[in-house]
Amino acid sequence: MLENCDWSSMTNFCISAPALKILKIWCVDEAGFRWDNSNGLRGCGLRIDAPNLVSLSYKCDFAKEQVISSFQTLVDADLDFNFDKNAGDATRRVYMIGLGAVASSFFQVLSHVKRLSISDRVLRVLSCAADLKNHLPTFHHLKQLNAEREASTGEALIALLKSAPNLESIVLNEARAQNF
């Protein structure tokens, strides 16, 4: 587990561990509070090469650049993306569209996941991706989806549901207040 890491002085971070089974990258504590010294991965390039990963928990900002190998053996993924809620209105739309593109590419490496848990922020960011329905992979192995949902994230949730033809279980929870 990588927790309470200060990424601010790092330009690149590489995890290359072919035998790695579980990876947790968190910029928050268990209650969802951002750690004081954490700037997330905003200024850092992230490379993950872990082809045998079984469980991924990613609760952090997006990296400046991401190179992530496909996780063919992934069973569980738990995602919660942080983003700058204070971006001004003039730049917010461009900022969110950019995040949406990064998020949809992040989802490409999750196409083999069997159980996926996502926060309302993940859905919010995905809803900003251009042509989302054509940029999400088909999740043929996805059997269970747990999602926090708020009214503004319906379009992204529908796109995600349409991309999971073998889904057996959906759990929708009301979005809770987030602290980061």
Coordinates of N, CA and C in Angstrom, one line a residue:
M1 N 0.8 -1.2 0.0 CA 0.0 0.0 0.0 C 0.9 1.2 0.0
L2 N 0.6 2.2 -0.9 CA 1.3 3.4 -0.9 C 0.4 4.5 -0.3
E3 N 0.7 5.0 0.9 CA -0.2 5.9 1.5 C 0.7 7.0 2.2
N4 N 0.1 8.2 2.3 CA 0.7 9.3 2.9 C 2.0 9.6 2.2
C5 N 2.0 9.5 0.9 CA 3.2 9.8 0.1 C 3.2 11.3 -0.4
D6 N 4.4 11.9 -0.4 CA 4.5 13.2 -0.9 C 5.1 13.1 -2.3
W7 N 4.3 13.3 -3.3 CA 4.7 13.2 -4.7 C 5.2 14.5 -5.3
S8 N 5.2 15.6 -4.5 CA 5.4 16.9 -5.0 C 6.8 17.1 -5.6
S9 N 7.8 16.4 -5.1 CA 9.2 16.6 -5.7 C 9.5 15.5 -6.8
M10 N 8.5 14.7 -7.1 CA 8.8 13.6 -8.0 C 8.3 14.0 -9.4
T11 N 9.1 13.8 -10.4 CA 8.6 14.0 -11.8 C 8.0 12.7 -12.4
N12 N 8.6 11.6 -12.0 CA 8.1 10.3 -12.5 C 8.1 9.3 -11.4
F13 N 7.2 8.4 -11.4 CA 7.1 7.3 -10.5 C 6.7 6.0 -11.2
C14 N 7.5 5.0 -11.1 CA 7.3 3.7 -11.8 C 7.2 2.6 -10.8
I15 N 6.1 1.8 -11.0 CA 5.9 0.6 -10.3 C 6.0 -0.5 -11.3
S16 N 7.0 -1.3 -11.2 CA 7.2 -2.4 -12.2 C 7.4 -3.7 -11.3
A17 N 6.3 -4.4 -11.2 CA 6.3 -5.6 -10.3 C 5.4 -6.7 -10.9
P18 N 6.0 -7.5 -11.8 CA 5.2 -8.5 -12.4 C 4.4 -9.4 -11.5
A19 N 4.9 -9.7 -10.3 CA 4.2 -10.6 -9.3 C 3.3 -9.9 -8.4
L20 N 3.2 -8.5 -8.5 CA 2.3 -7.8 -7.6 C 0.8 -8.2 -7.8
K21 N 0.2 -8.4 -6.7 CA -1.3 -8.8 -6.7 C -2.2 -7.7 -6.2
I22 N -1.8 -6.9 -5.2 CA -2.6 -5.9 -4.7 C -1.9 -4.6 -4.7
L23 N -2.6 -3.5 -5.2 CA -2.0 -2.2 -5.2 C -3.0 -1.2 -4.7
K24 N -2.6 -0.4 -3.7 CA -3.4 0.7 -3.2 C -2.6 1.9 -3.3
I25 N -3.2 2.9 -4.0 CA -2.6 4.2 -4.1 C -3.6 5.2 -3.6
W26 N -3.3 5.7 -2.4 CA -4.3 6.6 -1.7 C -3.6 8.0 -1.4
C27 N -4.3 9.0 -1.6 CA -3.9 10.3 -1.2 C -4.9 10.8 -0.1
V28 N -5.6 9.9 0.4 CA -6.6 10.3 1.5 C -6.5 9.2 2.6
D29 N -7.1 9.5 3.7 CA -7.2 8.5 4.8 C -8.5 7.7 4.7
E30 N -8.7 6.7 5.6 CA -9.9 5.9 5.5 C -11.2 6.7 5.5
A31 N -11.2 7.8 6.1 CA -12.4 8.7 6.2 C -12.6 9.6 5.0
G32 N -11.6 9.5 4.1 CA -11.7 10.4 2.9 C -11.1 11.7 3.0
F33 N -10.3 12.0 4.1 CA -9.7 13.2 4.3 C -8.3 13.2 3.6
R34 N -8.0 14.3 2.8 CA -6.7 14.4 2.2 C -5.6 14.6 3.2
W35 N -4.5 13.9 3.0 CA -3.4 14.1 3.9 C -2.8 15.5 3.7
D36 N -2.4 16.1 4.7 CA -1.9 17.5 4.7 C -0.7 17.7 3.7
N37 N 0.2 16.7 3.6 CA 1.4 16.9 2.8 C 1.2 16.3 1.4
S38 N 0.0 15.9 1.0 CA -0.3 15.2 -0.2 C -0.7 16.2 -1.3
N39 N 0.0 16.3 -2.4 CA -0.4 17.0 -3.6 C -1.0 16.1 -4.6
G40 N -1.2 14.9 -4.2 CA -1.6 13.9 -5.2 C -0.5 13.6 -6.2
L41 N -1.0 13.2 -7.3 CA 0.0 12.9 -8.4 C 0.0 13.9 -9.5
R42 N -0.7 15.1 -9.3 CA -0.9 16.0 -10.4 C 0.4 16.4 -11.2
G43 N 1.5 16.6 -10.5 CA 2.7 17.0 -11.2 C 3.6 15.8 -11.6
C44 N 3.2 14.6 -11.4 CA 4.0 13.4 -11.5 C 3.6 12.5 -12.7
G45 N 4.5 11.9 -13.4 CA 4.2 10.9 -14.4 C 4.2 9.6 -13.6
L46 N 3.2 8.8 -13.9 CA 3.0 7.5 -13.3 C 3.0 6.4 -14.3
R47 N 3.8 5.4 -14.0 CA 3.9 4.2 -14.8 C 3.7 3.0 -13.9
I48 N 2.7 2.1 -14.3 CA 2.4 0.9 -13.6 C 2.5 -0.3 -14.5
D49 N 3.4 -1.2 -14.2 CA 3.5 -2.4 -15.0 C 3.4 -3.6 -14.0
A50 N 2.1 -4.0 -13.9 CA 1.8 -5.1 -12.9 C 0.8 -6.0 -13.6
P51 N 1.2 -6.8 -14.5 CA 0.3 -7.6 -15.3 C -0.5 -8.7 -14.6
N52 N -0.1 -9.0 -13.3 CA -0.8 -10.0 -12.6 C -1.6 -9.4 -11.4
L53 N -1.9 -8.1 -11.5 CA -2.6 -7.4 -10.5 C -4.0 -8.0 -10.3
V54 N -4.4 -8.3 -9.1 CA -5.8 -8.8 -8.8 C -6.7 -7.8 -8.2
S55 N -6.1 -6.8 -7.4 CA -6.9 -5.8 -6.7 C -6.2 -4.5 -6.9
L56 N -7.0 -3.5 -7.3 CA -6.5 -2.1 -7.4 C -7.4 -1.2 -6.6
S57 N -6.8 -0.4 -5.8 CA -7.6 0.7 -5.1 C -6.8 2.0 -5.3
Y58 N -7.5 2.9 -6.1 CA -6.9 4.1 -6.5 C -7.7 5.3 -6.0
K59 N -7.3 6.0 -5.0 CA -8.0 7.1 -4.4 C -7.1 8.3 -4.4
C60 N -7.0 9.0 -5.5 CA -6.0 10.0 -5.7 C -6.3 10.9 -6.9
D61 N -5.5 11.9 -7.1 CA -5.6 12.7 -8.3 C -5.1 11.9 -9.5
F62 N -5.3 12.4 -10.7 CA -4.7 11.9 -11.9 C -3.3 12.3 -12.0
A63 N -2.5 11.4 -12.4 CA -1.1 11.8 -12.7 C -1.0 12.7 -13.9
K64 N 0.0 13.5 -14.0 CA 0.3 14.3 -15.2 C 0.3 13.5 -16.4
E65 N 1.0 12.4 -16.4 CA 1.0 11.4 -17.5 C 0.8 10.0 -16.9
Q66 N 0.1 9.2 -17.6 CA -0.1 7.8 -17.1 C 0.3 6.8 -18.2
V67 N 1.1 5.8 -17.8 CA 1.3 4.7 -18.7 C 1.0 3.5 -17.8
I68 N 0.0 2.8 -18.1 CA -0.5 1.7 -17.2 C -0.7 0.5 -18.1
S69 N -0.1 -0.6 -17.7 CA -0.3 -1.9 -18.5 C -1.7 -2.4 -18.2
S70 N -2.2 -3.1 -19.1 CA -3.5 -3.7 -19.0 C -3.5 -4.8 -17.9
F71 N -4.5 -4.8 -17.1 CA -4.6 -5.7 -15.9 C -5.5 -6.8 -16.3
Q72 N -5.0 -7.8 -17.0 CA -5.8 -9.0 -17.5 C -6.4 -9.8 -16.4
T73 N -5.8 -9.8 -15.2 CA -6.2 -10.7 -14.1 C -7.0 -9.9 -13.0
L74 N -7.4 -8.7 -13.3 CA -8.0 -7.8 -12.3 C -9.3 -8.4 -11.9
V75 N -9.5 -8.5 -10.6 CA -10.8 -9.0 -10.0 C -11.5 -7.8 -9.4
D76 N -10.9 -7.0 -8.6 CA -11.5 -5.9 -7.9 C -10.8 -4.5 -8.2
A77 N -11.6 -3.5 -8.4 CA -11.1 -2.2 -8.6 C -12.0 -1.2 -7.8
D78 N -11.4 -0.4 -7.0 CA -12.1 0.6 -6.2 C -11.5 2.0 -6.5
L79 N -12.3 2.9 -7.1 CA -11.8 4.1 -7.7 C -12.5 5.3 -7.1
D80 N -11.7 6.3 -6.7 CA -12.2 7.6 -6.3 C -11.2 8.7 -6.8
F81 N -11.6 9.5 -7.7 CA -10.7 10.5 -8.3 C -10.8 11.8 -7.6
N82 N -9.7 12.4 -7.3 CA -9.8 13.8 -6.8 C -9.5 14.8 -8.0
F83 N -10.1 15.9 -7.9 CA -9.9 17.0 -8.9 C -10.1 18.3 -8.2
D84 N -9.6 19.3 -8.9 CA -9.6 20.7 -8.3 C -10.9 21.3 -8.5
K85 N -11.7 21.3 -7.4 CA -13.0 21.9 -7.4 C -13.0 23.4 -7.5
N86 N -11.8 24.0 -7.3 CA -11.7 25.5 -7.2 C -11.3 26.1 -8.6
A87 N -11.2 25.2 -9.6 CA -10.9 25.8 -10.9 C -12.0 26.8 -11.3
G88 N -11.6 27.9 -11.8 CA -12.5 29.0 -12.2 C -13.5 28.6 -13.3
D89 N -14.6 29.2 -13.3 CA -15.6 28.8 -14.3 C -15.1 28.9 -15.8
A90 N -14.3 29.9 -16.1 CA -13.7 30.0 -17.4 C -12.9 28.8 -17.8
T91 N -12.1 28.3 -16.9 CA -11.2 27.2 -17.2 C -11.8 25.8 -16.8
R92 N -12.8 25.8 -16.0 CA -13.4 24.6 -15.4 C -13.8 23.6 -16.5
R93 N -14.5 24.1 -17.5 CA -15.0 23.2 -18.5 C -13.9 22.5 -19.2
V94 N -12.9 23.3 -19.6 CA -11.7 22.7 -20.3 C -11.0 21.7 -19.4
Y95 N -10.8 22.1 -18.2 CA -10.2 21.3 -17.2 C -10.9 19.9 -17.0
M96 N -12.2 20.0 -16.9 CA -13.0 18.8 -16.7 C -13.0 17.9 -17.9
I97 N -13.1 18.5 -19.1 CA -13.0 17.7 -20.4 C -11.7 17.0 -20.4
G98 N -10.6 17.7 -20.1 CA -9.3 17.0 -20.0 C -9.3 15.9 -19.1
L99 N -9.8 16.1 -17.9 CA -9.9 15.0 -16.9 C -10.7 13.8 -17.4
G100 N -11.8 14.2 -18.1 CA -12.7 13.1 -18.6 C -12.0 12.2 -19.6
A101 N -11.1 12.9 -20.4 CA -10.3 12.1 -21.4 C -9.3 11.2 -20.7
V102 N -8.7 11.7 -19.7 CA -7.7 10.9 -18.9 C -8.5 9.7 -18.2
A103 N -9.6 10.0 -17.6 CA -10.4 9.0 -16.9 C -10.8 7.9 -17.9
S104 N -11.3 8.3 -19.1 CA -11.8 7.2 -20.0 C -10.6 6.4 -20.5
S105 N -9.4 7.0 -20.6 CA -8.2 6.1 -20.9 C -7.8 5.3 -19.8
F106 N -8.0 5.8 -18.5 CA -7.7 5.0 -17.3 C -8.6 3.7 -17.3
F107 N -9.9 3.9 -17.7 CA -10.8 2.8 -17.7 C -10.5 1.7 -18.7
Q108 N -9.7 2.1 -19.8 CA -9.3 1.1 -20.8 C -8.5 -0.1 -20.1
V109 N -7.7 0.2 -19.2 CA -6.9 -0.9 -18.5 C -7.7 -1.7 -17.5
L110 N -8.9 -1.3 -17.3 CA -9.7 -2.0 -16.3 C -10.8 -2.9 -17.0
S111 N -10.6 -3.1 -18.3 CA -11.7 -3.8 -19.0 C -11.9 -5.3 -18.6
H112 N -10.9 -5.9 -17.9 CA -11.1 -7.2 -17.4 C -11.6 -7.4 -16.0
V113 N -11.9 -6.2 -15.3 CA -12.3 -6.3 -13.9 C -13.6 -7.0 -13.7
K114 N -13.8 -7.7 -12.6 CA -15.0 -8.4 -12.3 C -15.9 -7.7 -11.3
R115 N -15.3 -6.9 -10.4 CA -16.0 -6.1 -9.4 C -15.5 -4.7 -9.4
L116 N -16.3 -3.7 -9.7 CA -15.9 -2.3 -9.8 C -16.7 -1.5 -8.8
S117 N -16.0 -0.7 -8.0 CA -16.6 0.3 -7.1 C -16.1 1.7 -7.5
I118 N -17.0 2.6 -7.7 CA -16.6 3.9 -8.1 C -17.4 5.0 -7.3
S119 N -16.8 6.1 -7.1 CA -17.4 7.2 -6.4 C -18.2 8.1 -7.3
D120 N -19.0 9.0 -6.8 CA -19.7 9.9 -7.6 C -18.7 10.8 -8.4
R121 N -17.5 11.1 -7.8 CA -16.5 11.9 -8.5 C -16.0 11.2 -9.7
V122 N -15.9 9.9 -9.7 CA -15.5 9.2 -10.9 C -16.5 9.4 -12.0
L123 N -17.8 9.2 -11.6 CA -18.9 9.4 -12.6 C -18.9 10.9 -13.1
R124 N -18.7 11.8 -12.2 CA -18.6 13.3 -12.6 C -17.6 13.5 -13.6
V125 N -16.4 13.0 -13.4 CA -15.3 13.2 -14.3 C -15.6 12.5 -15.6
L126 N -16.1 11.2 -15.6 CA -16.4 10.5 -16.8 C -17.5 11.2 -17.6
S127 N -18.4 11.9 -16.9 CA -19.5 12.6 -17.6 C -18.9 13.7 -18.5
C128 N -17.7 14.2 -18.2 CA -17.1 15.3 -19.0 C -16.3 14.8 -20.2
A129 N -16.2 13.5 -20.3 CA -15.4 12.9 -21.5 C -16.2 13.1 -22.7
A130 N -15.5 13.5 -23.8 CA -16.2 13.6 -25.1 C -16.5 12.2 -25.6
D131 N -17.7 12.0 -26.1 CA -18.2 10.8 -26.7 C -17.9 9.6 -25.9
L132 N -18.3 9.6 -24.6 CA -17.9 8.6 -23.6 C -18.3 7.2 -24.0
K133 N -19.5 7.1 -24.6 CA -20.0 5.7 -24.9 C -19.1 5.0 -25.9
N134 N -18.3 5.8 -26.8 CA -17.4 5.2 -27.7 C -16.0 5.1 -27.2
H135 N -15.7 5.7 -26.0 CA -14.4 5.6 -25.4 C -14.3 4.7 -24.2
L136 N -15.4 4.2 -23.7 CA -15.3 3.2 -22.7 C -15.1 1.8 -23.3
P137 N -14.3 1.0 -22.7 CA -14.2 -0.4 -23.2 C -15.4 -1.2 -22.9
T138 N -15.6 -2.3 -23.5 CA -16.6 -3.2 -23.1 C -16.1 -4.1 -21.9
F139 N -16.9 -4.0 -20.8 CA -16.5 -4.8 -19.6 C -17.2 -6.1 -19.6
H140 N -16.6 -7.1 -20.5 CA -17.3 -8.4 -20.6 C -17.2 -9.2 -19.3
H141 N -16.3 -9.0 -18.4 CA -16.1 -9.8 -17.2 C -16.8 -9.1 -16.0
L142 N -17.2 -7.9 -16.1 CA -17.8 -7.2 -15.0 C -19.1 -7.8 -14.6
K143 N -19.1 -8.3 -13.3 CA -20.3 -8.9 -12.7 C -21.0 -8.0 -11.7
Q144 N -20.2 -7.2 -11.0 CA -20.8 -6.4 -9.9 C -20.3 -5.0 -10.0
L145 N -21.2 -4.0 -10.0 CA -20.9 -2.6 -10.0 C -21.5 -1.9 -8.7
N146 N -20.6 -1.3 -8.0 CA -21.0 -0.5 -6.8 C -20.7 0.9 -7.2
A147 N -21.7 1.8 -7.1 CA -21.5 3.2 -7.5 C -22.2 4.1 -6.5
E148 N -21.5 5.2 -6.2 CA -22.2 6.3 -5.5 C -22.7 7.2 -6.6
R149 N -23.9 7.7 -6.4 CA -24.6 8.4 -7.5 C -25.2 9.7 -7.0
E150 N -25.0 10.7 -7.8 CA -25.8 12.0 -7.5 C -26.5 12.3 -8.8
A151 N -27.4 13.2 -8.8 CA -28.3 13.5 -10.0 C -27.5 13.8 -11.2
S152 N -26.4 14.5 -11.1 CA -25.7 15.0 -12.2 C -24.8 14.0 -12.9
T153 N -24.8 12.8 -12.4 CA -23.9 11.8 -13.0 C -24.6 10.7 -13.7
G154 N -25.9 10.9 -14.0 CA -26.7 9.8 -14.7 C -26.2 9.4 -16.0
E155 N -25.8 10.3 -16.9 CA -25.3 10.0 -18.2 C -24.1 9.1 -18.2
A156 N -23.2 9.4 -17.3 CA -22.0 8.5 -17.2 C -22.3 7.1 -16.7
L157 N -23.2 7.1 -15.7 CA -23.6 5.8 -15.2 C -24.3 4.9 -16.3
I158 N -25.2 5.6 -17.1 CA -25.8 4.8 -18.1 C -24.8 4.3 -19.1
A159 N -23.9 5.1 -19.5 CA -22.8 4.7 -20.5 C -22.0 3.5 -19.9
L160 N -21.7 3.6 -18.6 CA -21.0 2.5 -18.0 C -21.8 1.2 -17.9
L161 N -23.1 1.3 -17.6 CA -24.0 0.2 -17.6 C -24.1 -0.5 -19.0
K162 N -24.2 0.4 -20.0 CA -24.3 -0.2 -21.4 C -23.0 -0.9 -21.8
S163 N -21.9 -0.5 -21.2 CA -20.7 -1.2 -21.6 C -20.4 -2.4 -20.8
A164 N -21.3 -2.9 -20.0 CA -21.1 -4.1 -19.1 C -22.3 -5.1 -19.4
P165 N -22.1 -5.8 -20.6 CA -23.2 -6.7 -21.0 C -23.5 -7.9 -20.1
N166 N -22.6 -8.3 -19.2 CA -22.8 -9.4 -18.4 C -22.9 -9.1 -16.9
L167 N -23.3 -7.8 -16.6 CA -23.5 -7.4 -15.3 C -24.6 -8.1 -14.6
E168 N -24.3 -8.6 -13.4 CA -25.3 -9.4 -12.6 C -25.8 -8.6 -11.4
S169 N -25.0 -7.7 -10.9 CA -25.4 -7.0 -9.6 C -25.0 -5.5 -9.7
I170 N -25.9 -4.6 -9.3 CA -25.7 -3.2 -9.3 C -26.1 -2.7 -7.9
V171 N -25.2 -2.0 -7.2 CA -25.5 -1.4 -5.9 C -25.3 0.1 -6.1
L172 N -26.4 0.9 -6.0 CA -26.3 2.3 -6.1 C -26.5 2.9 -4.7
N173 N -25.5 3.7 -4.3 CA -25.6 4.4 -3.0 C -25.7 5.9 -3.3
E174 N -26.4 6.5 -2.4 CA -26.4 8.0 -2.5 C -25.0 8.6 -2.2
A175 N -24.6 9.5 -3.0 CA -23.3 10.2 -2.8 C -23.2 10.8 -1.4
R176 N -22.0 10.6 -0.8 CA -21.8 11.2 0.5 C -20.9 12.3 0.4
A177 N -20.9 13.2 1.3 CA -20.0 14.3 1.3 C -18.5 13.8 1.3
Q178 N -17.7 14.4 0.5 CA -16.3 14.0 0.4 C -15.4 15.1 0.9
N179 N -14.3 14.7 1.5 CA -13.4 15.7 2.1 C -12.2 16.0 1.4
F180 N -12.1 15.6 0.1 CA -10.9 16.0 -0.7 C -11.4 16.4 -2.0

